[in-house]
Coordinates of C-alpha atoms in Angstrom, one line a residue:
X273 CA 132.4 -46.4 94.4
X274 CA 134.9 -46.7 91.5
X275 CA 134.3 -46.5 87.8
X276 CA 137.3 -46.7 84.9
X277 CA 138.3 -44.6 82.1
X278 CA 139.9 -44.8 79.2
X279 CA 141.9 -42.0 76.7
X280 CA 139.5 -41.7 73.8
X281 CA 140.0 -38.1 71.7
X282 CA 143.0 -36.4 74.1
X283 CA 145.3 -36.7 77.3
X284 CA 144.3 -34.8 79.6
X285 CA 147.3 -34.6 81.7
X286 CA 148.5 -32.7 78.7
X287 CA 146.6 -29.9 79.0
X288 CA 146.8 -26.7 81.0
X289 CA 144.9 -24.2 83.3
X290 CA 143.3 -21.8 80.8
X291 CA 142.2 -19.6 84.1
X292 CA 143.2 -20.2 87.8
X293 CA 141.6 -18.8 90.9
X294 CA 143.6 -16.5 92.8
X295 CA 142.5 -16.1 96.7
X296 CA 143.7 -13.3 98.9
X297 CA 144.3 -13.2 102.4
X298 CA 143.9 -9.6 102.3
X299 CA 141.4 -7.0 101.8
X300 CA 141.3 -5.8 98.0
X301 CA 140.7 -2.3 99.2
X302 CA 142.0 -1.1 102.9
X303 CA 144.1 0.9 105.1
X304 CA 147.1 0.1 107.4
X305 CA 148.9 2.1 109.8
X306 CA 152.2 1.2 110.5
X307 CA 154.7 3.1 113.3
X308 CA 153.1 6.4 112.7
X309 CA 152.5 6.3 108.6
X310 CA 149.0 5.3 106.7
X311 CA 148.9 3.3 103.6
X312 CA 145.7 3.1 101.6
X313 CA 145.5 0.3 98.8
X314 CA 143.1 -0.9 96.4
X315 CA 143.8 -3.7 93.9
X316 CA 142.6 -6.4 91.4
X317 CA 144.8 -9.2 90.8
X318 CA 143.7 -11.8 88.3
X319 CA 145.6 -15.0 86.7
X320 CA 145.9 -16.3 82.9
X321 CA 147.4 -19.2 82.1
X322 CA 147.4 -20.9 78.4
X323 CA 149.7 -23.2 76.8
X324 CA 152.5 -25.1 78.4
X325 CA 154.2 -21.6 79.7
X326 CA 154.0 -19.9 83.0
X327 CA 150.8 -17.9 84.1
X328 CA 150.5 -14.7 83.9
X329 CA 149.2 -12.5 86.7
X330 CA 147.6 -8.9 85.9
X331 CA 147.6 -6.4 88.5
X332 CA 146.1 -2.8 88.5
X333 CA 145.3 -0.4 91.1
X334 CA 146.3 2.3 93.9
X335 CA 148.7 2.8 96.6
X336 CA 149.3 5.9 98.5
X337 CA 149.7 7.6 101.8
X338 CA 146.6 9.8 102.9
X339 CA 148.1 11.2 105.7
X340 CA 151.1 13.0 103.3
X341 CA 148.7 13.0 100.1
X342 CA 151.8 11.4 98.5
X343 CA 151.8 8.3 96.7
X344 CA 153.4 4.7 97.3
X345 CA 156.9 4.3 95.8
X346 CA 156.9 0.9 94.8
X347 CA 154.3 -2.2 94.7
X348 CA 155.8 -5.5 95.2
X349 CA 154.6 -9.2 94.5
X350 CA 157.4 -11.3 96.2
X351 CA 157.6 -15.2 95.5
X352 CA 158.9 -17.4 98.5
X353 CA 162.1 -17.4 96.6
X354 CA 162.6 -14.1 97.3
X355 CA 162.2 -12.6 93.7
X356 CA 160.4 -9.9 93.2
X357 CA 158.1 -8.0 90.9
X358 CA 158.0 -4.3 90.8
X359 CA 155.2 -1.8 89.6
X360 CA 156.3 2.1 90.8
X361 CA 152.9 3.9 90.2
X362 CA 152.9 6.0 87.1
X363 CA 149.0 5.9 86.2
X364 CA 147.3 9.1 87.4
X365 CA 143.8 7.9 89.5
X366 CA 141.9 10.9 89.9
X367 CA 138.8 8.8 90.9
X368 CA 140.8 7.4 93.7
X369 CA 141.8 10.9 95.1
X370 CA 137.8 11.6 95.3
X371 CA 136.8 8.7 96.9
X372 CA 139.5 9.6 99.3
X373 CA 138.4 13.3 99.9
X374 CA 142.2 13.8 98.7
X375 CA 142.2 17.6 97.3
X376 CA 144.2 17.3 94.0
X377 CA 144.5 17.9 90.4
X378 CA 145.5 15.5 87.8
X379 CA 149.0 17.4 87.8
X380 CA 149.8 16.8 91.7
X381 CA 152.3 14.4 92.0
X382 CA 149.7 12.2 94.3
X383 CA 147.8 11.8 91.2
X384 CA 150.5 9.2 90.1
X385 CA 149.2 7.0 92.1
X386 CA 148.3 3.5 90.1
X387 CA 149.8 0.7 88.8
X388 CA 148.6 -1.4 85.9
X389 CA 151.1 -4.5 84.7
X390 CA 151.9 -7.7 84.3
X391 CA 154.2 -10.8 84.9
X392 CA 155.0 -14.4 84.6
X393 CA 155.6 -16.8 87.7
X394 CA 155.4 -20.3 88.4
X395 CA 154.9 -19.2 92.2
X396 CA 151.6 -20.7 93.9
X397 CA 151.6 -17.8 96.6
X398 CA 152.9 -14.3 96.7
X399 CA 153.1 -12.3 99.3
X400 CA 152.1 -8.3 98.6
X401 CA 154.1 -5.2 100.0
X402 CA 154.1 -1.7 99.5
X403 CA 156.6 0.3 99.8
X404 CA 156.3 4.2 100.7
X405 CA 160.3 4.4 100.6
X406 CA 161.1 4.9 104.8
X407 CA 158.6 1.6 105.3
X408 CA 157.6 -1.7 103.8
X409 CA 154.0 -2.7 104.4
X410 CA 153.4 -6.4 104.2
X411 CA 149.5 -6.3 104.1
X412 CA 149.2 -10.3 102.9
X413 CA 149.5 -12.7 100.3
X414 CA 147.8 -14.3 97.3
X415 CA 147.4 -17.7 96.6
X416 CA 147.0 -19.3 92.7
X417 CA 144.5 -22.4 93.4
X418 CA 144.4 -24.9 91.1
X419 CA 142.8 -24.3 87.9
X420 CA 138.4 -23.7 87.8
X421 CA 137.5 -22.4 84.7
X422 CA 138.4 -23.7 81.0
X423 CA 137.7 -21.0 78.3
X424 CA 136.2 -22.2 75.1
X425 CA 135.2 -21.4 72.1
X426 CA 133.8 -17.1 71.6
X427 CA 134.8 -17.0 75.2
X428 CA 132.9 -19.5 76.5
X429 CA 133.8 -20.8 80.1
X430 CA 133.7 -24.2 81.3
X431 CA 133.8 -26.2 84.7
X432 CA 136.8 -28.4 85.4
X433 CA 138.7 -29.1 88.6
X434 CA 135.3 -30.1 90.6
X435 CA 135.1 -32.8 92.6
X436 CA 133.1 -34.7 90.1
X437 CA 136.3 -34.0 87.8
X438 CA 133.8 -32.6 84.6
X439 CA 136.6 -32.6 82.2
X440 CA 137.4 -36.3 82.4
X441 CA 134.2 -37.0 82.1
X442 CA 133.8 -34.9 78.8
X443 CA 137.1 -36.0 76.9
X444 CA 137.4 -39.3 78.0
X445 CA 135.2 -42.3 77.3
X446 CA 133.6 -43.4 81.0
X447 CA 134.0 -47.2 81.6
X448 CA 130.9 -47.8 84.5
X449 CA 132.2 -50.3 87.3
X450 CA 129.6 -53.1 88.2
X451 CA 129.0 -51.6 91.6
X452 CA 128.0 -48.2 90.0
X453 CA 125.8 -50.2 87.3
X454 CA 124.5 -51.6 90.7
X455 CA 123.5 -48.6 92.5
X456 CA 121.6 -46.9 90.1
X457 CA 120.0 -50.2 89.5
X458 CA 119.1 -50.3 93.0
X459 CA 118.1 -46.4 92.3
X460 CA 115.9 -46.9 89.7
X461 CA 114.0 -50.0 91.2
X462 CA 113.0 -47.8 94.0
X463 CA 111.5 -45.2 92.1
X464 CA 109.1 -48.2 90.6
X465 CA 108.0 -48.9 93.9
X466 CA 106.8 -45.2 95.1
X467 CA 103.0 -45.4 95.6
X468 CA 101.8 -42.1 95.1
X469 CA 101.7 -40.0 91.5
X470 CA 103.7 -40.4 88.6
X471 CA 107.8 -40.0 89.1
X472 CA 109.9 -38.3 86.6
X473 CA 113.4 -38.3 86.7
X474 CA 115.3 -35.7 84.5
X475 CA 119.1 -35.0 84.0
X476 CA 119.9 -31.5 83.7
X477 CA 122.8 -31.8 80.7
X478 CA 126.3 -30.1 81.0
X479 CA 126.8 -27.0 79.1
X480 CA 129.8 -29.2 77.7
X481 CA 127.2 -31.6 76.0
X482 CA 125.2 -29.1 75.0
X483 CA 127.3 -27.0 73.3
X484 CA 130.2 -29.0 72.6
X485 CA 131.8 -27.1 69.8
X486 CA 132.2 -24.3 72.4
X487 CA 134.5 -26.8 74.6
X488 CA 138.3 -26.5 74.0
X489 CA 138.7 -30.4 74.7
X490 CA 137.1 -32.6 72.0
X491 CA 134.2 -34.7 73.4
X492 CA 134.0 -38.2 74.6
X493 CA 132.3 -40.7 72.8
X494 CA 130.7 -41.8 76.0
X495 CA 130.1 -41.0 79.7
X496 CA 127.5 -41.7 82.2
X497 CA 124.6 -40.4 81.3
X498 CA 125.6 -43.1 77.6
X499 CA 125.3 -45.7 79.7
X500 CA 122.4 -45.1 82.2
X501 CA 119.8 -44.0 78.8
X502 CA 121.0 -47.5 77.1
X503 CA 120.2 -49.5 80.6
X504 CA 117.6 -47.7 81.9
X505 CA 115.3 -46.8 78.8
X506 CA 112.1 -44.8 79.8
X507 CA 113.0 -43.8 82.9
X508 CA 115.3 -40.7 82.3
X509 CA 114.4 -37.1 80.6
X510 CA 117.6 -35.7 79.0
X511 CA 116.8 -32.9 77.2
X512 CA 120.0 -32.5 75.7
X513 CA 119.2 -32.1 72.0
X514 CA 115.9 -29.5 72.7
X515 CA 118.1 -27.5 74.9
X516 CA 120.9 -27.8 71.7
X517 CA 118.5 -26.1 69.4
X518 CA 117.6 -23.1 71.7
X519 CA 121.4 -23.2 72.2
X520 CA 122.7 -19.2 73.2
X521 CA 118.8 -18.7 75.1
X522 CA 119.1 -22.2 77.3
X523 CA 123.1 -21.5 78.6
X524 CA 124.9 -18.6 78.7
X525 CA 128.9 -17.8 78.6
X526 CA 129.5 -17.7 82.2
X527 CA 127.0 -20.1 84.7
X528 CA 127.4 -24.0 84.4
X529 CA 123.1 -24.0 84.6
X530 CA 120.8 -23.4 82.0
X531 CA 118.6 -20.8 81.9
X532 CA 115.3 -19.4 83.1
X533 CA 114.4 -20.2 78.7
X534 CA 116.5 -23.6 79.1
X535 CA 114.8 -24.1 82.5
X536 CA 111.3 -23.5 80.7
X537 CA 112.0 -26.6 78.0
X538 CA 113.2 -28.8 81.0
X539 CA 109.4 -28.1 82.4
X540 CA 107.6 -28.7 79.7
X541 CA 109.2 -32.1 78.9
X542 CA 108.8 -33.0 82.5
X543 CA 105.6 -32.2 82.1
X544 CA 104.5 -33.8 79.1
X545 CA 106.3 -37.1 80.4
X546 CA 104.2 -37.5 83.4
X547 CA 101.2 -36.8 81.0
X548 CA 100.1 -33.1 81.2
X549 CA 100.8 -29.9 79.0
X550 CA 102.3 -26.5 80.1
X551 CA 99.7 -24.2 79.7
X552 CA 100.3 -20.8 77.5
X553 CA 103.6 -19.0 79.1
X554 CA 104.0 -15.6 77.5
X555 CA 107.5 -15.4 76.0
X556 CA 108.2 -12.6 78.0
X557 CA 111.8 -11.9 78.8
X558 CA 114.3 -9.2 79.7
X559 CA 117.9 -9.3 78.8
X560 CA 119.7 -9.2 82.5
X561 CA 123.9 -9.1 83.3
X562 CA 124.7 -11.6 85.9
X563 CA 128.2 -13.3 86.8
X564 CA 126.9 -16.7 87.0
X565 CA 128.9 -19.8 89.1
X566 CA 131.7 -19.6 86.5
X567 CA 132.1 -16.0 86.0
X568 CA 132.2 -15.6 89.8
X569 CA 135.3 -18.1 89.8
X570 CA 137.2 -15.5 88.2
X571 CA 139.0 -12.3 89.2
X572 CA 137.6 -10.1 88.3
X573 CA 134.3 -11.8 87.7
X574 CA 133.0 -12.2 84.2
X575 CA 129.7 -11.1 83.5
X576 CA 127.0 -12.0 80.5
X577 CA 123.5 -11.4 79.3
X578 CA 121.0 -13.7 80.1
X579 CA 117.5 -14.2 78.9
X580 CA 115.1 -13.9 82.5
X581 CA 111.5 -14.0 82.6
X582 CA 110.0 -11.4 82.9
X583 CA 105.9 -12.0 82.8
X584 CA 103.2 -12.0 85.6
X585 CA 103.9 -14.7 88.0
X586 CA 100.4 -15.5 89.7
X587 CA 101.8 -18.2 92.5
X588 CA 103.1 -17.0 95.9
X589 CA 105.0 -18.8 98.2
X590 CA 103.2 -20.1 101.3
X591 CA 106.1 -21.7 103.1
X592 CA 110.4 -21.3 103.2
X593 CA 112.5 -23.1 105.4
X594 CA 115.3 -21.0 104.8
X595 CA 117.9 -23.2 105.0
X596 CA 121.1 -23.1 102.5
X597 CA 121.1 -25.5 99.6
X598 CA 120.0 -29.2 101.0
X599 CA 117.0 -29.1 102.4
X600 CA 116.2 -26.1 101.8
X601 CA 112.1 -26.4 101.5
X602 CA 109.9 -23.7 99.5
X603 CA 106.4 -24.3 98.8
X604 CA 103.9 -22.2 95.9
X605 CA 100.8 -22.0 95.9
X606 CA 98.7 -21.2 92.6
X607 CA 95.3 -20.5 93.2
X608 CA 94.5 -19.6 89.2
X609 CA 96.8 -22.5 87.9
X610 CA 95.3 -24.1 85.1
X611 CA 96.5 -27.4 86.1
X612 CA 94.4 -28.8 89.8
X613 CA 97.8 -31.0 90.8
X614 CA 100.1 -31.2 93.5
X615 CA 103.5 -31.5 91.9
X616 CA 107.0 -32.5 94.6
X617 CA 110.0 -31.3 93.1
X618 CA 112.8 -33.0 94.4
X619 CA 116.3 -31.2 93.0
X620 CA 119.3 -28.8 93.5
X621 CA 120.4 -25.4 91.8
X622 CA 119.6 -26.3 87.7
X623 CA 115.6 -27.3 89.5
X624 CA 115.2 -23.4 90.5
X625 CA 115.0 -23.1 87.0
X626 CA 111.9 -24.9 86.5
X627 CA 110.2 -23.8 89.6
X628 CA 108.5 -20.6 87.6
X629 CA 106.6 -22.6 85.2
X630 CA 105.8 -24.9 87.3
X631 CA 104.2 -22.7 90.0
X632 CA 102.6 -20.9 86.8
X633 CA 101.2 -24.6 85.7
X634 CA 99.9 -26.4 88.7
X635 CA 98.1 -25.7 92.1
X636 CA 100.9 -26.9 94.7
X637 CA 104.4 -26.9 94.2
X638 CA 106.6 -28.0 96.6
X639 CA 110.5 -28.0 96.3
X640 CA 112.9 -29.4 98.1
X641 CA 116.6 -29.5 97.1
X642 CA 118.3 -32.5 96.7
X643 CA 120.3 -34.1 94.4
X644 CA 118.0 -37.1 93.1
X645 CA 116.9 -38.4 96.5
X646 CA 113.2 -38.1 97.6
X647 CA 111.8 -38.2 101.1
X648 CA 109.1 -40.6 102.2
X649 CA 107.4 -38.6 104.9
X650 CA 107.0 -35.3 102.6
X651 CA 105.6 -37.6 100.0
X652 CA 103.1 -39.3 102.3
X653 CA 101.6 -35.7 103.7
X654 CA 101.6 -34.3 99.9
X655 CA 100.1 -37.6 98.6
X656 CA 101.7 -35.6 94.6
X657 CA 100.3 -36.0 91.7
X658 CA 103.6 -36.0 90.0
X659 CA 107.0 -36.3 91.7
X660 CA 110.4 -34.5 89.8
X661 CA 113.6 -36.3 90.4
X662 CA 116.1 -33.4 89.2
X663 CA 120.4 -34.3 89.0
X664 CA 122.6 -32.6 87.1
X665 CA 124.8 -34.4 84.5
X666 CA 128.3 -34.3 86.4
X667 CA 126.9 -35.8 89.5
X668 CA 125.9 -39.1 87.7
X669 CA 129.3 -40.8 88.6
X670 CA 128.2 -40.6 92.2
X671 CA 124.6 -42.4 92.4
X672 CA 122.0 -41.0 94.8
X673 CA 120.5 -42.8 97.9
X674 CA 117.0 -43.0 96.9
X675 CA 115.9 -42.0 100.0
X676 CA 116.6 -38.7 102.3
X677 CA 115.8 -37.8 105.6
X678 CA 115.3 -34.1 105.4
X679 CA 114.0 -33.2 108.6
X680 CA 116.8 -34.6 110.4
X681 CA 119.4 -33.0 107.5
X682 CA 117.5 -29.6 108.4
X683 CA 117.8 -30.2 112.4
X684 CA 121.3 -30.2 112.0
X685 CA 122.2 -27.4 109.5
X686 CA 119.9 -25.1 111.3
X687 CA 122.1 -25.9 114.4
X688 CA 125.1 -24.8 112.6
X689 CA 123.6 -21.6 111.4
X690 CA 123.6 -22.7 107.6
X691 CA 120.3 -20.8 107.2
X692 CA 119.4 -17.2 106.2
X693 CA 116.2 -16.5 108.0
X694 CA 114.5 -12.8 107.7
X695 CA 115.0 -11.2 111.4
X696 CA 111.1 -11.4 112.3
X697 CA 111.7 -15.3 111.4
X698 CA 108.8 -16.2 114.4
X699 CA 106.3 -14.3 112.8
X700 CA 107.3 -15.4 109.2
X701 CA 107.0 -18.8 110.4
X702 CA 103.8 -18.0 112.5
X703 CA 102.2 -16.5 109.2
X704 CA 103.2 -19.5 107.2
X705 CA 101.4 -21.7 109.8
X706 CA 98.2 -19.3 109.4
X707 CA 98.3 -19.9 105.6
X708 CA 98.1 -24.0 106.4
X709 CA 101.6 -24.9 106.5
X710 CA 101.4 -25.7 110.0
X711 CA 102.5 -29.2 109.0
X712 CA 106.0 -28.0 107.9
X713 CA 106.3 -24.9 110.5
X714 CA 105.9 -28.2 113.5
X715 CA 109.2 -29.5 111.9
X716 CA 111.3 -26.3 112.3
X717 CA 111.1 -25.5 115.7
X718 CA 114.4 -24.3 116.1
X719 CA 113.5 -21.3 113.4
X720 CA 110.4 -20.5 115.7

């Protein structure tokens, strides 16, 4: 399904990675023997690249010999050319010589055991080798992957290179194709038929249009979430300019979602759209360091502080399917919710965000991820109150099938293993079954 666009504010082919993703095929930390001689390495190798010039790659780290307690001559990042770059250790690493059991002072020669540098290269893999002087240890290569992560504004990082290619959809005004008009069209008319409850769809915004003075791109005038509010009034939540306000609480420097505080604003919209209130929520928070999706696209990862509830959480899940992302099925029950209703949440990673105050609101919460597709059999046993239909921004280029088959998509990623089930999974499952859940337990038999 195709859509144009059109160069509004900049070109993007003229800009450049700000941060690429290096991937090695080696351990960062190990041991090799090699005709009679050990090597022991540890390294972190990260990439920068800004402007129109040639990344940069910073090394630092350790190479010796434990055997002779002496330390590596020479570290060397070849390029398939054949040209190399050199770091002789000539940092002392006395935390290295611990962990090693390595009985030294900082004035032993095997002190002198780490590197720290950098270089330039256009190279997109390099192959690593130490050298102890009588050998050469080729213990792999690193690759440069195309570029992840932009950095913004205060050190703000940003998603581009996805598959739903974020970045043209921020700088550059988004022309919709009439089969894409079509399909949500088709998407939207469905939701008008569901029988049961009131149906909310919400759009979980992009950092990017949140915070778009952070972005290093200027923004487009329109993309597709532009065109789906003007054609489809009513029917879609956006809470782009609430989640604006709280700005620094609802996002944070390194993670594309919002927050458990952005997550909370998201509910209570949801909420008061399909006609009820969230009930009192203590502001009760504690300031946690996490990596977040972005920060873990970097090496080494970037970490910030986050704002993450912290109060009493009376609900208690009754049922978990543990399967990985799609599909995956959690149900809460909240036997002192203030709210008697049955709420279906049907969403993907920016939805766990809202599952807190939700649980904390209402009776029955059941989630299911997806990405804006419901499933008609789970409707008909919960018979909802209120249905959620949660997508992120950046997936709005693709529309959704409106409807899902999650039992079948479960069948199959269970037989591939794509599930993380505790080890005493038969008498998890058995338990959930005891707590009324027997319904859902029926339709995992392969996890019993």
């Amino acid at each position: 399904m195709s859509s144009e666009t059109n160069a509004n504010t900049c070109d993007i082919r003229s800009l450049r990675p700000i941060y690429a993703h290096l991937r090695p095929s080696f351990q960062p930390r190990g041991q090799m023997r090699q005709r009679g001689v050990e090597i022991a390495w540890g390294f972190q190798i990260a990439c920068r690249h800004e402007g129109s010039g040639p990344p940069r790659i910073r090394v630092s780290g350790w190479a010796l010999s434990p055997d002779t307690a002496t330390p590596a001559q020479v570290i060397r990042f070849r390029e398939p050319s054949g040209q190399d770059h050199e770091f002789p250790p000539d940092r002392r690493r006395l935390d290295v010589l611990r962990a090693l059991g390595i009985d030294a002072t900082i004035k032993d020669p095997v002190a002198q055991c780490g590197i720290l540098g950098e270089f330039e290269t256009r190279a997109t893999r390099l192959s690593v080798r130490i050298s102890t002087g009588e050998q050469e240890f080729d213990i792999g290569t690193v690759e440069v992957k195309p570029q992840e992560v932009l950095a913004g504004q205060d050190g703000w990082l940003f998603l581009t290179g996805d598959t739903n290619d974020s970045l043209t959809q921020h700088c550059r005004d988004y022309r919709p194709a009439s089969d894409w008009l079509a399909a949500w069209d088709r998407y939207f008319a469905a939701v008008e038929t569901q029988p049961v409850g009131k149906t909310v769809f919400v759009v979980a915004p992009a950092k990017e249009s949140v915070m778009p003075d952070r972005h290093p791109v200027p923004v487009r005038a329109k993309g597709p979430i532009t065109h789906l509010l003007s054609r489809h009034p009513g029917h879609i939540i956006y809470p782009v300019e609430k989640l604006g306000e709280a700005r620094d609480l609802a996002y944070d420097r390194v993670d594309t979602h919002w927050t458990d505080f952005g997550g909370r604003i998201a509910a209570e919209q949801v909420l008061q759209e399909a006609g009820e209130e969230l009930p009192p929520i203590p502001d009760l928070y504690h300031i946690a360091t996490g990596r977040g999706d972005l920060g873990d696209k970097l090496a080494p990862p970037e970490t910030a502080l986050r704002a993450s509830a912290a109060w009493p959480d009376a609900s208690r899940c009754v049922f978990e399917n543990f399967v990985t992302h799609h599909g995956n099925i959690r149900i809460f029950r909240n036997d002192q919710a203030p709210l008697d209703r049955t709420v279906l949440l049907f969403g993907g990673s920016s939805a766990n965000y809202m599952i807190r105050y939700l649980a904390a609101a209402c009776r029955r919460l059941v989630s299911v991820w997806s990405t804006g597709a419901w499933d008609d059999a789970i409707i008909a046993h919960e018979r909802p109150d209120i249905v959620i239909l949660q997508t992120n921004e950046r997936f709005l280029v693709t529309p959704p099938a409106p409807r899902m088959n999650t039992f079948s998509m479960v069948a199959r990623k269970i037989a591939r293993g794509q599930t993380t089930p505790p080890p005493d999974v038969a008498a998890v499952m058995g338990g959930f079954a005891e707590a009324g859940e027997g319904w859902y337990v029926s339709r995992h038999p392969r996890l019993t």
